[in-house]
CSV table of C-alpha atoms and ligand atoms in Angstrom, one decimal:
chain,number,residue,atom,x,y,z
A,1,UNK,CA,99.2,-77.9,-31.1
A,2,UNK,CA,101.5,-77.8,-28.2
A,3,UNK,CA,104.7,-76.0,-29.4
A,4,UNK,CA,107.7,-78.0,-27.9
A,5,UNK,CA,111.0,-76.5,-27.0
A,6,UNK,CA,113.4,-79.4,-26.2
A,7,UNK,CA,116.5,-78.4,-24.6
A,8,UNK,CA,119.9,-80.1,-25.2
A,9,UNK,CA,122.2,-79.8,-22.3
A,10,UNK,CA,121.5,-78.7,-18.5
A,11,UNK,CA,124.1,-76.9,-17.8
A,12,UNK,CA,124.3,-73.3,-17.5
A,13,UNK,CA,122.9,-72.0,-20.5
A,14,UNK,CA,120.1,-74.6,-20.8
A,15,UNK,CA,119.3,-74.2,-17.3
A,16,UNK,CA,118.5,-70.2,-17.7
A,17,UNK,CA,117.1,-70.4,-20.8
A,18,UNK,CA,114.9,-73.5,-19.4
A,19,UNK,CA,114.0,-71.1,-16.1
A,20,UNK,CA,113.5,-68.0,-18.0
A,21,UNK,CA,111.4,-69.0,-20.6
A,22,UNK,CA,109.2,-70.7,-17.6
A,23,UNK,CA,108.6,-66.8,-16.5
A,24,UNK,CA,108.0,-65.6,-20.4
A,25,UNK,CA,105.6,-68.0,-20.7
A,26,UNK,CA,103.5,-68.8,-17.7
A,27,UNK,CA,100.4,-68.5,-19.3
A,28,UNK,CA,101.4,-70.4,-22.3
A,29,UNK,CA,103.1,-73.2,-20.6
A,30,UNK,CA,99.4,-73.6,-18.2
A,31,UNK,CA,97.3,-73.8,-21.4
A,32,UNK,CA,99.4,-76.3,-23.1
A,33,UNK,CA,100.4,-74.3,-25.8
A,34,UNK,CA,104.1,-74.5,-24.8
A,35,UNK,CA,105.6,-77.3,-23.5
A,36,UNK,CA,109.6,-77.1,-22.3
A,37,UNK,CA,111.4,-80.5,-22.1
A,38,UNK,CA,115.6,-81.0,-21.3
A,39,UNK,CA,117.8,-83.9,-21.5
A,40,UNK,CA,120.9,-84.0,-19.4
A,41,UNK,CA,123.4,-86.1,-18.7
A,42,UNK,CA,123.5,-85.9,-14.8
A,43,UNK,CA,121.3,-85.2,-11.5
A,44,UNK,CA,123.6,-82.9,-10.4
A,45,UNK,CA,124.8,-79.5,-11.4
A,46,UNK,CA,128.3,-78.4,-11.5
A,47,UNK,CA,129.4,-74.9,-10.4
A,48,UNK,CA,132.6,-75.0,-12.8
A,49,UNK,CA,134.2,-71.6,-11.7
A,50,UNK,CA,134.5,-73.4,-8.4
A,51,UNK,CA,136.9,-76.3,-9.6
A,52,UNK,CA,139.9,-73.0,-9.7
A,53,UNK,CA,139.5,-73.4,-6.0
A,54,UNK,CA,139.7,-77.2,-5.4
A,55,UNK,CA,143.1,-77.7,-5.9
A,56,UNK,CA,144.3,-75.2,-3.2
A,57,UNK,CA,141.7,-76.7,-0.8
A,58,UNK,CA,140.0,-73.4,-0.5
A,59,UNK,CA,136.3,-74.8,-1.6
A,60,UNK,CA,135.1,-78.2,-0.6
A,61,UNK,CA,133.5,-80.2,-3.1
A,62,UNK,CA,130.2,-80.6,-2.0
A,63,UNK,CA,130.0,-76.4,-2.1
A,64,UNK,CA,129.8,-77.0,-6.1
A,65,UNK,CA,127.1,-79.1,-6.5
A,66,UNK,CA,123.3,-78.7,-6.4
A,67,UNK,CA,120.5,-81.1,-7.3
A,68,UNK,CA,119.7,-80.2,-11.2
A,69,UNK,CA,116.3,-80.8,-10.1
A,70,UNK,CA,115.9,-78.2,-7.5
A,71,UNK,CA,117.8,-75.8,-9.9
A,72,UNK,CA,115.6,-76.4,-12.7
A,73,UNK,CA,111.7,-75.1,-12.6
A,74,UNK,CA,109.3,-77.4,-11.7
A,75,UNK,CA,107.4,-77.3,-14.9
A,76,UNK,CA,110.1,-78.8,-17.3
A,77,UNK,CA,110.6,-82.5,-17.1
A,78,UNK,CA,113.8,-83.2,-17.1
A,79,UNK,CA,115.6,-86.5,-18.5
A,80,UNK,CA,118.8,-87.7,-17.6
A,81,UNK,CA,119.5,-89.5,-20.7
A,82,UNK,CA,122.4,-88.2,-23.4
A,83,UNK,CA,120.9,-87.2,-26.6
A,84,UNK,CA,122.7,-89.5,-28.9
A,85,UNK,CA,121.4,-88.4,-32.4
A,86,UNK,CA,119.9,-85.0,-33.5
A,87,UNK,CA,118.2,-85.1,-36.7
A,88,UNK,CA,117.7,-81.5,-38.0
A,89,UNK,CA,115.3,-82.6,-41.2
A,90,UNK,CA,113.2,-84.9,-39.0
A,91,UNK,CA,113.3,-82.4,-36.3
A,92,UNK,CA,113.9,-85.0,-33.6
A,93,UNK,CA,116.3,-86.3,-31.3
A,94,UNK,CA,117.2,-90.0,-30.2
A,95,UNK,CA,118.7,-90.6,-26.8
A,96,UNK,CA,121.1,-93.0,-25.0
A,97,UNK,CA,118.2,-94.8,-23.8
A,98,UNK,CA,116.4,-95.3,-27.6
A,99,UNK,CA,113.6,-92.6,-26.6
A,100,UNK,CA,113.1,-90.6,-29.4
A,101,UNK,CA,111.8,-86.6,-28.9
A,102,UNK,CA,110.5,-84.4,-31.4
A,103,UNK,CA,110.6,-80.6,-31.6
A,104,UNK,CA,109.0,-77.9,-33.0
A,105,UNK,CA,112.3,-75.7,-31.3
A,106,UNK,CA,115.5,-77.3,-30.4
A,107,UNK,CA,118.1,-75.1,-27.7
A,108,UNK,CA,121.4,-77.0,-28.1
A,109,UNK,CA,123.2,-76.0,-25.1
A,110,UNK,CA,126.0,-78.8,-24.6
A,111,UNK,CA,129.3,-76.6,-23.9
A,112,UNK,CA,132.3,-77.7,-24.3
A,113,UNK,CA,134.9,-80.8,-22.6
A,114,UNK,CA,138.5,-81.2,-22.3
A,115,UNK,CA,140.5,-83.5,-24.6
A,116,UNK,CA,144.0,-84.2,-22.7
A,117,UNK,CA,144.0,-87.3,-24.6
A,118,UNK,CA,144.4,-85.7,-28.0
A,119,UNK,CA,148.0,-84.4,-27.4
A,120,UNK,CA,150.5,-87.3,-26.9
A,121,UNK,CA,151.4,-88.0,-23.1
A,122,UNK,CA,149.3,-85.2,-21.9
A,123,UNK,CA,146.3,-87.3,-19.8
A,124,UNK,CA,149.1,-89.8,-18.3
A,125,UNK,CA,151.4,-86.9,-17.2
A,126,UNK,CA,149.9,-83.5,-16.9
A,127,UNK,CA,147.3,-82.1,-13.7
A,128,UNK,CA,144.4,-80.0,-14.5
A,129,UNK,CA,141.6,-78.3,-12.9
A,130,UNK,CA,139.0,-78.4,-15.6
A,131,UNK,CA,137.1,-81.5,-13.9
A,132,UNK,CA,136.3,-82.6,-10.5
A,133,UNK,CA,138.5,-85.6,-11.0
A,134,UNK,CA,141.8,-83.3,-12.2
A,135,UNK,CA,141.3,-80.9,-9.5
A,136,UNK,CA,141.2,-83.6,-6.9
A,137,UNK,CA,144.4,-85.2,-8.5
A,138,UNK,CA,146.2,-81.6,-8.7
A,139,UNK,CA,145.0,-80.8,-4.9
A,140,UNK,CA,147.0,-84.1,-3.7
A,141,UNK,CA,150.0,-83.1,-6.0
A,142,UNK,CA,150.1,-79.4,-4.9
A,143,UNK,CA,149.9,-81.2,-1.0
A,144,UNK,CA,152.7,-83.3,-1.7
A,145,UNK,CA,154.9,-80.5,-3.7
A,146,UNK,CA,157.8,-79.3,-2.2
A,147,UNK,CA,159.7,-77.3,-4.7
A,148,UNK,CA,160.9,-77.7,-8.3
A,149,UNK,CA,159.6,-76.9,-11.9
A,150,UNK,CA,156.0,-75.6,-12.5
A,151,UNK,CA,154.9,-75.7,-16.0
A,152,UNK,CA,151.6,-73.9,-16.0
A,153,UNK,CA,150.7,-74.9,-20.0
A,154,UNK,CA,147.5,-73.2,-21.9
A,155,UNK,CA,146.3,-74.5,-24.7
A,156,UNK,CA,143.7,-73.8,-27.7
A,157,UNK,CA,140.6,-73.7,-27.7
A,158,UNK,CA,139.7,-73.5,-24.2
A,159,UNK,CA,137.1,-72.3,-22.1
A,160,UNK,CA,137.3,-69.6,-19.4
A,161,UNK,CA,140.2,-67.7,-20.8
A,162,UNK,CA,141.3,-65.9,-17.8
A,163,UNK,CA,141.6,-69.3,-15.7
A,164,UNK,CA,145.1,-70.2,-17.3
A,165,UNK,CA,146.1,-66.6,-15.6
A,166,UNK,CA,144.2,-67.0,-12.2
A,167,UNK,CA,145.5,-70.6,-11.8
A,168,UNK,CA,149.2,-69.2,-12.2
A,169,UNK,CA,148.7,-66.3,-9.6
A,170,UNK,CA,147.0,-68.1,-7.2
A,171,UNK,CA,149.9,-70.8,-7.4
A,172,UNK,CA,152.2,-68.4,-6.5
A,173,UNK,CA,150.3,-67.2,-3.6
A,174,UNK,CA,150.0,-70.7,-2.2
A,175,UNK,CA,153.6,-71.8,-2.8
A,176,UNK,CA,154.6,-68.9,-1.0
A,177,UNK,CA,152.3,-69.5,1.8
A,178,UNK,CA,153.6,-73.0,1.9
A,179,UNK,CA,157.1,-71.7,2.4
A,180,UNK,CA,158.3,-73.5,-0.9
A,181,UNK,CA,158.0,-70.4,-3.6
A,182,UNK,CA,161.8,-69.6,-3.3
A,183,UNK,CA,162.9,-73.4,-4.5
A,184,UNK,CA,160.0,-73.0,-7.1
A,185,UNK,CA,160.6,-72.3,-10.4
A,186,UNK,CA,156.8,-71.2,-12.2
A,187,UNK,CA,157.0,-70.9,-16.3
A,188,UNK,CA,153.5,-70.1,-18.0
A,189,UNK,CA,153.0,-71.0,-21.8
A,190,UNK,CA,150.7,-69.4,-24.0
A,191,UNK,CA,149.7,-70.2,-27.9
A,192,UNK,CA,150.3,-67.0,-29.3
A,193,UNK,CA,152.6,-63.8,-28.9
A,194,UNK,CA,151.6,-62.4,-25.7
A,195,UNK,CA,150.2,-63.3,-22.8
A,196,UNK,CA,146.6,-63.7,-22.9
A,197,UNK,CA,144.0,-63.3,-26.2
A,198,UNK,CA,142.9,-59.7,-24.4
A,199,UNK,CA,145.9,-57.3,-25.1
A,200,UNK,CA,145.2,-55.5,-22.2
A,201,UNK,CA,144.8,-58.3,-19.9
A,202,UNK,CA,148.4,-59.6,-21.4
A,203,UNK,CA,150.0,-55.8,-20.9
A,204,UNK,CA,148.8,-56.4,-17.2
A,205,UNK,CA,149.6,-59.8,-17.1
A,206,UNK,CA,153.6,-59.5,-18.0
A,207,UNK,CA,154.7,-56.8,-15.7
A,208,UNK,CA,153.1,-58.6,-12.5
A,209,UNK,CA,154.7,-61.9,-13.9
A,210,UNK,CA,158.3,-60.0,-14.0
A,211,UNK,CA,157.6,-58.4,-10.4
A,212,UNK,CA,156.9,-62.1,-8.9
A,213,UNK,CA,159.9,-63.9,-11.2
A,214,UNK,CA,157.0,-65.9,-13.0
A,215,UNK,CA,158.7,-67.2,-16.3
A,216,UNK,CA,156.8,-66.9,-19.4
A,217,UNK,CA,157.2,-68.5,-22.9
A,218,UNK,CA,154.7,-67.5,-26.1
A,219,UNK,CA,154.1,-69.0,-29.1
A,220,UNK,CA,153.8,-72.4,-27.1
A,221,UNK,CA,151.3,-75.0,-28.7
A,222,UNK,CA,151.8,-78.2,-27.2
A,223,UNK,CA,152.7,-81.2,-29.3
A,224,UNK,CA,153.7,-83.8,-27.0
A,225,UNK,CA,155.0,-84.5,-23.3
A,226,UNK,CA,156.8,-87.2,-22.5
A,227,UNK,CA,156.0,-88.2,-19.2
A,228,UNK,CA,159.4,-90.5,-18.8
A,229,UNK,CA,161.7,-87.6,-19.1
A,230,UNK,CA,159.4,-85.0,-17.8
A,231,UNK,CA,159.4,-82.9,-20.7
A,232,UNK,CA,156.5,-80.9,-22.9
A,233,UNK,CA,157.5,-79.7,-26.5
A,234,UNK,CA,155.6,-77.4,-28.9
A,235,UNK,CA,154.8,-77.5,-32.5
A,236,UNK,CA,157.2,-74.3,-32.5
A,237,UNK,CA,159.8,-76.5,-31.5
A,238,UNK,CA,160.7,-75.4,-27.6
A,239,UNK,CA,160.8,-78.2,-25.1
A,240,UNK,CA,160.7,-77.1,-21.4
A,241,UNK,CA,161.3,-79.6,-18.5
A,242,UNK,CA,158.9,-79.7,-15.9
A,243,UNK,CA,158.6,-81.4,-11.8
A,244,UNK,CA,154.9,-81.1,-12.2
A,245,UNK,CA,152.7,-80.2,-15.4
A,246,UNK,CA,149.6,-78.1,-15.0
A,247,UNK,CA,147.5,-77.8,-18.3
A,248,UNK,CA,144.7,-76.1,-19.5
A,249,UNK,CA,143.8,-78.7,-22.1
A,250,UNK,CA,142.0,-78.5,-25.4
A,251,UNK,CA,138.7,-78.5,-25.9
A,252,UNK,CA,136.1,-79.9,-28.2
A,253,UNK,CA,132.4,-79.4,-28.2
A,254,UNK,CA,130.3,-82.3,-27.5
A,255,UNK,CA,130.6,-85.5,-29.0
A,256,UNK,CA,126.7,-85.7,-30.2
A,257,UNK,CA,127.2,-82.1,-32.2
A,258,UNK,CA,129.9,-83.9,-33.9
A,259,UNK,CA,128.6,-87.2,-34.5
A,260,UNK,CA,125.4,-85.8,-35.9
A,261,UNK,CA,126.8,-84.0,-38.4
A,262,UNK,CA,126.0,-80.5,-37.1
A,263,UNK,CA,129.6,-78.9,-36.5
A,264,UNK,CA,133.3,-80.4,-36.7
A,265,UNK,CA,135.1,-80.2,-33.2
A,266,UNK,CA,131.2,-80.5,-31.9
A,267,UNK,CA,131.3,-76.6,-32.4
A,268,UNK,CA,128.1,-75.7,-34.0
A,269,UNK,CA,128.2,-73.2,-37.1
A,270,UNK,CA,126.1,-70.0,-35.0
A,271,UNK,CA,125.2,-67.0,-36.5
A,272,UNK,CA,126.9,-64.7,-34.1
A,273,UNK,CA,124.0,-62.0,-33.5
A,274,UNK,CA,120.6,-64.0,-33.8
A,275,UNK,CA,122.3,-67.3,-32.4
A,276,UNK,CA,120.6,-69.5,-34.7
A,277,UNK,CA,122.6,-72.5,-36.1
A,278,UNK,CA,123.5,-71.2,-39.2
A,279,UNK,CA,120.9,-72.0,-41.9
A,280,UNK,CA,118.1,-72.7,-39.9
A,281,UNK,CA,115.1,-71.0,-38.2
A,282,UNK,CA,114.2,-73.2,-35.4
A,283,UNK,CA,117.4,-74.1,-33.8
A,284,UNK,CA,119.0,-71.6,-31.2
A,285,UNK,CA,122.5,-72.2,-30.0
A,286,UNK,CA,124.1,-71.0,-26.7
A,287,UNK,CA,126.8,-71.1,-24.5
A,288,UNK,CA,130.1,-72.7,-25.5
A,289,UNK,CA,128.9,-75.1,-28.1
A,290,UNK,CA,128.6,-72.1,-30.5
A,291,UNK,CA,131.9,-71.8,-33.1
A,292,UNK,CA,131.3,-67.8,-32.7
A,293,UNK,CA,135.0,-66.2,-32.5
A,294,UNK,CA,134.4,-65.3,-28.5
A,295,UNK,CA,134.9,-66.1,-25.3
A,296,UNK,CA,133.9,-69.6,-24.1
A,297,UNK,CA,132.6,-68.6,-20.4
A,298,UNK,CA,129.9,-68.4,-18.2
A,299,UNK,CA,129.1,-64.9,-18.9
A,300,UNK,CA,128.7,-65.2,-22.5
A,301,UNK,CA,126.5,-68.2,-21.7
A,302,UNK,CA,124.2,-66.0,-19.3
A,303,UNK,CA,123.7,-63.0,-21.8
A,304,UNK,CA,123.1,-65.2,-25.2
A,305,UNK,CA,120.5,-67.2,-22.8
A,306,UNK,CA,118.9,-63.9,-22.1
A,307,UNK,CA,118.9,-63.1,-25.8
A,308,UNK,CA,117.4,-66.5,-26.7
A,309,UNK,CA,114.7,-66.3,-24.5
A,310,UNK,CA,113.5,-63.4,-24.9
A,311,UNK,CA,113.4,-64.4,-29.3
A,312,UNK,CA,111.8,-67.5,-28.1
A,313,UNK,CA,108.8,-65.8,-26.0
A,314,UNK,CA,108.7,-63.0,-28.7
A,315,UNK,CA,108.2,-65.8,-31.6
A,316,UNK,CA,105.9,-67.7,-30.0
A,317,UNK,CA,103.5,-65.0,-28.7
A,318,UNK,CA,103.8,-62.3,-31.1
A,319,UNK,CA,105.5,-63.9,-34.1
A,320,UNK,CA,108.4,-60.9,-34.1
A,321,UNK,CA,112.3,-61.2,-33.6
A,322,UNK,CA,113.2,-59.3,-30.2
A,323,UNK,CA,117.0,-58.6,-30.3
A,324,UNK,CA,120.1,-59.6,-31.6
A,325,UNK,CA,123.0,-60.6,-29.1
A,326,UNK,CA,125.7,-57.4,-29.1
A,327,UNK,CA,128.7,-60.1,-28.2
A,328,UNK,CA,128.9,-58.7,-24.3
A,329,UNK,CA,131.1,-60.9,-22.0
A,330,UNK,CA,131.8,-60.1,-18.7
A,331,UNK,CA,134.8,-61.5,-16.6
A,332,UNK,CA,135.9,-61.5,-13.1
A,333,UNK,CA,140.1,-62.0,-12.4
A,334,UNK,CA,141.1,-63.4,-9.7
A,335,UNK,CA,144.8,-61.6,-9.4
A,336,UNK,CA,145.9,-63.9,-6.7
A,337,UNK,CA,144.4,-65.3,-3.6
A,338,UNK,CA,143.0,-61.6,-2.2
A,339,UNK,CA,142.9,-59.4,-5.0
A,340,UNK,CA,141.1,-59.8,-8.4
A,341,UNK,CA,139.7,-57.3,-11.5
A,342,UNK,CA,137.4,-57.4,-14.1
A,343,UNK,CA,136.8,-56.7,-17.6
A,344,UNK,CA,133.8,-56.4,-20.2
A,345,UNK,CA,133.9,-56.2,-23.9
A,346,UNK,CA,131.3,-56.8,-26.7
A,347,UNK,CA,131.4,-56.5,-30.5
A,348,UNK,CA,132.3,-53.1,-30.6
A,349,UNK,CA,133.3,-52.0,-27.5
A,350,UNK,CA,137.2,-53.2,-27.1
A,351,UNK,CA,138.1,-54.3,-23.3
A,352,UNK,CA,139.8,-52.1,-21.0
A,353,UNK,CA,140.4,-53.9,-17.2
A,354,UNK,CA,140.3,-51.8,-14.2
A,355,UNK,CA,143.4,-52.1,-11.3
A,356,UNK,CA,143.0,-55.0,-9.4
A,357,UNK,CA,141.7,-54.5,-5.9
A,358,UNK,CA,140.4,-56.6,-2.5
A,359,UNK,CA,137.1,-55.2,-3.5
A,360,UNK,CA,136.6,-57.0,-6.6
A,361,UNK,CA,138.0,-60.2,-5.4
A,362,UNK,CA,135.0,-60.1,-2.7
A,363,UNK,CA,132.9,-59.3,-5.6
A,364,UNK,CA,134.0,-62.7,-7.3
A,365,UNK,CA,133.7,-64.8,-3.9
A,366,UNK,CA,130.3,-63.4,-3.9
A,367,UNK,CA,129.7,-64.3,-7.3
A,368,UNK,CA,130.9,-67.9,-6.5
A,369,UNK,CA,127.5,-67.9,-4.0
A,370,UNK,CA,125.3,-65.7,-6.5
A,371,UNK,CA,125.5,-68.1,-9.2
A,372,UNK,CA,122.8,-70.1,-8.3
A,373,UNK,CA,120.3,-67.0,-8.7
A,374,UNK,CA,121.9,-66.6,-11.9
A,375,UNK,CA,121.1,-70.3,-13.0
A,376,UNK,CA,117.8,-70.1,-11.7
A,377,UNK,CA,117.5,-66.8,-13.9
A,378,UNK,CA,117.1,-64.6,-10.8
A,379,UNK,CA,120.2,-62.2,-11.7
B,1,UNK,CA,141.0,-79.8,-54.4
B,2,UNK,CA,141.7,-78.1,-51.0
B,3,UNK,CA,138.9,-76.7,-49.2
B,4,UNK,CA,139.0,-73.4,-47.2
B,5,UNK,CA,137.7,-72.6,-44.2
B,6,UNK,CA,136.4,-69.1,-43.3
B,7,UNK,CA,136.5,-67.4,-39.5
B,8,UNK,CA,134.6,-64.0,-39.3
B,9,UNK,CA,136.7,-62.9,-36.6
B,10,UNK,CA,136.1,-59.3,-36.9
B,11,UNK,CA,135.6,-57.3,-33.8
B,12,UNK,CA,136.7,-60.8,-31.9
B,13,UNK,CA,138.8,-59.2,-28.9
B,14,UNK,CA,138.7,-62.5,-26.9
B,15,UNK,CA,140.5,-65.1,-27.7
B,16,UNK,CA,141.2,-63.3,-30.9
B,17,UNK,CA,141.7,-64.0,-34.1
B,18,UNK,CA,145.0,-66.1,-34.0
B,19,UNK,CA,143.7,-68.5,-31.6
B,20,UNK,CA,140.8,-68.9,-33.6
B,21,UNK,CA,143.4,-70.1,-36.6
B,22,UNK,CA,145.0,-72.1,-34.5
B,23,UNK,CA,141.9,-74.1,-33.2
B,24,UNK,CA,140.5,-74.2,-36.8
B,25,UNK,CA,143.8,-75.7,-38.2
B,26,UNK,CA,143.7,-78.7,-35.7
B,27,UNK,CA,140.5,-79.6,-37.6
B,28,UNK,CA,141.3,-79.5,-40.9
B,29,UNK,CA,143.5,-81.9,-43.1
B,30,UNK,CA,146.8,-81.4,-44.5
B,31,UNK,CA,146.8,-79.1,-48.0
B,32,UNK,CA,143.4,-77.5,-46.6
B,33,UNK,CA,143.1,-73.6,-45.7
B,34,UNK,CA,141.6,-71.4,-43.2
B,35,UNK,CA,140.7,-67.9,-44.3
B,36,UNK,CA,140.3,-65.2,-41.2
B,37,UNK,CA,138.9,-61.8,-41.4
B,38,UNK,CA,140.3,-59.9,-38.7
B,39,UNK,CA,140.1,-56.2,-37.7
B,40,UNK,CA,143.3,-56.2,-35.4
B,41,UNK,CA,146.1,-54.8,-37.0
B,42,UNK,CA,148.3,-57.0,-34.5
B,43,UNK,CA,146.9,-59.9,-36.4
B,44,UNK,CA,148.9,-58.8,-39.7
B,45,UNK,CA,151.9,-58.8,-37.4
B,46,UNK,CA,151.5,-61.8,-35.2
B,47,UNK,CA,149.7,-64.6,-37.6
B,48,UNK,CA,152.5,-64.3,-40.1
B,49,UNK,CA,155.6,-64.9,-37.4
B,50,UNK,CA,153.2,-68.0,-35.7
B,51,UNK,CA,153.0,-69.3,-39.1
B,52,UNK,CA,156.8,-68.9,-39.6
B,53,UNK,CA,157.8,-70.7,-36.5
B,54,UNK,CA,155.3,-73.6,-36.7
B,55,UNK,CA,156.0,-74.3,-40.5
B,56,UNK,CA,152.7,-73.9,-42.0
B,57,UNK,CA,151.9,-71.9,-45.3
B,58,UNK,CA,150.8,-68.1,-45.2
B,59,UNK,CA,149.2,-68.0,-48.7
B,60,UNK,CA,147.6,-64.4,-49.1
B,61,UNK,CA,147.2,-61.0,-47.0
B,62,UNK,CA,144.7,-58.4,-48.5
B,63,UNK,CA,143.7,-55.2,-47.0
B,64,UNK,CA,139.9,-55.5,-47.6
B,65,UNK,CA,136.9,-52.5,-46.7
B,66,UNK,CA,138.1,-52.2,-43.0
B,67,UNK,CA,139.4,-55.3,-42.3
B,68,UNK,CA,142.3,-58.0,-43.3
B,69,UNK,CA,141.4,-61.1,-44.7
B,70,UNK,CA,144.8,-63.9,-44.5
B,71,UNK,CA,144.8,-67.3,-45.7
B,72,UNK,CA,147.1,-70.2,-43.8
B,73,UNK,CA,147.7,-73.3,-45.7
B,74,UNK,CA,147.9,-76.8,-43.1
B,75,UNK,CA,151.2,-78.0,-44.1
B,76,UNK,CA,151.8,-80.4,-41.4
C,401,LIG,C1,137.6,-74.5,-14.0
C,401,LIG,C2,136.9,-73.3,-14.7
C,401,LIG,C3,136.2,-72.3,-14.3
C,401,LIG,C4,135.7,-71.3,-15.1
C,401,LIG,N1,135.3,-70.2,-14.4
C,401,LIG,C5,134.5,-69.0,-15.0
C,401,LIG,C6,134.5,-68.0,-15.0
C,401,LIG,O1,135.2,-67.3,-13.9
C,401,LIG,N2,134.0,-67.1,-15.1
C,401,LIG,C7,132.9,-67.3,-16.5
C,401,LIG,O2,132.1,-66.4,-17.0
C,401,LIG,N3,133.0,-68.8,-16.9
C,401,LIG,C8,134.1,-70.0,-15.9
C,401,LIG,N4,133.9,-71.0,-16.6
C,401,LIG,C9,133.2,-71.3,-18.0
C,401,LIG,C10,132.2,-71.5,-17.8
C,401,LIG,O3,131.8,-72.8,-16.8
C,401,LIG,C11,131.4,-72.3,-19.0
C,401,LIG,O4,131.6,-71.6,-20.0
C,401,LIG,C12,129.7,-72.7,-18.8
C,401,LIG,O5,129.3,-73.3,-17.8
C,401,LIG,C13,129.2,-72.7,-20.3
C,401,LIG,O6,127.9,-73.2,-20.5
C,401,LIG,P1,127.5,-73.9,-20.8
C,401,LIG,O7,125.9,-74.4,-20.9
C,401,LIG,O8,127.6,-73.6,-22.7
C,401,LIG,O9,128.2,-75.3,-21.2
C,401,LIG,P2,127.8,-76.4,-19.6
C,401,LIG,O10,127.8,-75.4,-18.4
C,401,LIG,O11,129.5,-77.0,-19.4
C,401,LIG,O12,126.7,-76.9,-19.9
C,401,LIG,C14,126.8,-78.1,-21.0
C,401,LIG,C15,125.6,-79.1,-20.4
C,401,LIG,O13,125.6,-79.9,-21.3
C,401,LIG,C16,125.3,-81.2,-21.2
C,401,LIG,N5,125.9,-82.2,-22.3
C,401,LIG,C17,126.8,-82.8,-23.0
C,401,LIG,N6,126.2,-83.6,-23.9
C,401,LIG,C18,125.1,-83.6,-24.0
C,401,LIG,C19,124.3,-85.1,-24.4
C,401,LIG,N7,125.1,-85.5,-25.7
C,401,LIG,N8,123.0,-84.6,-24.0
C,401,LIG,C20,122.5,-84.0,-23.2
C,401,LIG,N9,123.3,-83.0,-22.6
C,401,LIG,C21,124.7,-83.2,-22.9
C,401,LIG,C22,126.8,-81.5,-20.2
C,401,LIG,O14,126.4,-82.6,-19.3
C,401,LIG,C23,126.9,-80.0,-19.1
C,401,LIG,O15,125.9,-80.3,-18.3
C,401,LIG,C24,134.9,-72.2,-15.9
C,401,LIG,C25,135.2,-73.3,-16.3
C,401,LIG,C26,135.9,-74.0,-15.6
C,401,LIG,C27,136.1,-75.2,-16.0
């Protein structure tokens, strides 16, 4: 009997897993013992980290996209037919088109999405760069910006924990180059009592912001935005006025996860080492959609995907568990337009970022290209 | 009966225990509770400050075997 692996979500995690399994299970796929199928939402695969450069015109939109069928191994049938309901008792997934897919092993890799509509006034008045439409609008707003108050507002939860700092320093560089920084005040707001979740990154960011005259407000969780008076108010009772509001909106997981009763907010309760949905042995969860208290980032998705590939392969070929996920996360951080640094950590090793350098910035730029090799599972 | 959601944020360096609590509070009903386990001593200092600023209620702080457990009730 063919063992069926169904992957829901064709973003970074789902694609790495599909391609990795094809390489590990070549014989079994050829003989028909294993079949892998993927369900997704689009014929295009987007390189999301590239969105950071769109508002500044530093990357062209076309550079963000590749044809998903070209990124994915040919042995994986890919259906642009989003999952509508996931029934883990019957081991089947029904889709928007009304089809039903059964599985022996399910991989949930449906990622996370921005929810500006969850905060009153935010969707109408804020700018963001976390999707293409938002990044385009922010690019035109920056083209027209001639000075004033910019608030960079960070909400919980969000993917890519370093993007808020990166956009802040890149805004500073961009506005300085444009010659309007002397007429501009940037204020960065963050939900907890320091400037970043990672303590060493927060300790590094504060003097950098002081040096550039960037203001900051900590313990700021957005309650509402008033588009008419151009103010933003926090749950903690602070109100700031703005001419341009740049937000990192709060995120949710995919709708299908919550509507199928698999996890509140679209976050799937997941064993942090096994990457199995809690209480199951046949449902792997990977990337942003887990509820693991860890950074929602491409590198997390990548390291987790490698673990899922190893374990699914071992289970199918040797009926054994291969290895646990150690919580590894690695992030490049752009500290301006031409310098960068990096940080890594896992469940037991705390982070310790090095000093920013131009070389690390070039690495990040190189990674912007290498991403496609990584999605193909070649890196 | 109020419900309690537990977050095991031991060894969670980023985004960290407090951010996990803030996110979890958004998903529960008023009167329900979030219990967070943290190995980061900073949480014991920061979490009560934040809870106080926002107006939620800190119900318990316990030092356990190598970690802290803090319970917050959502009040608004
Ligand atoms: C602006 C920005 C900058 C970033 N920068 C970095 C960075 O520098 N470094 C880094 O490591 N990470 C970065 N990230 C984060 C990174 O892109 C994500 O963490 C990563 O893509 C997560 O992978 P994933 O597979 O879990 O989710 P995704 O790649 O988002 O994929 C999820 C997929 O599931 C699909 N899906 C959703 N619902 C359904 C459904 N019902 N049925 C079928 N398919 C569905 C979606 O369409 C999507 O294709 C950045 C993100 C953004 C937005």
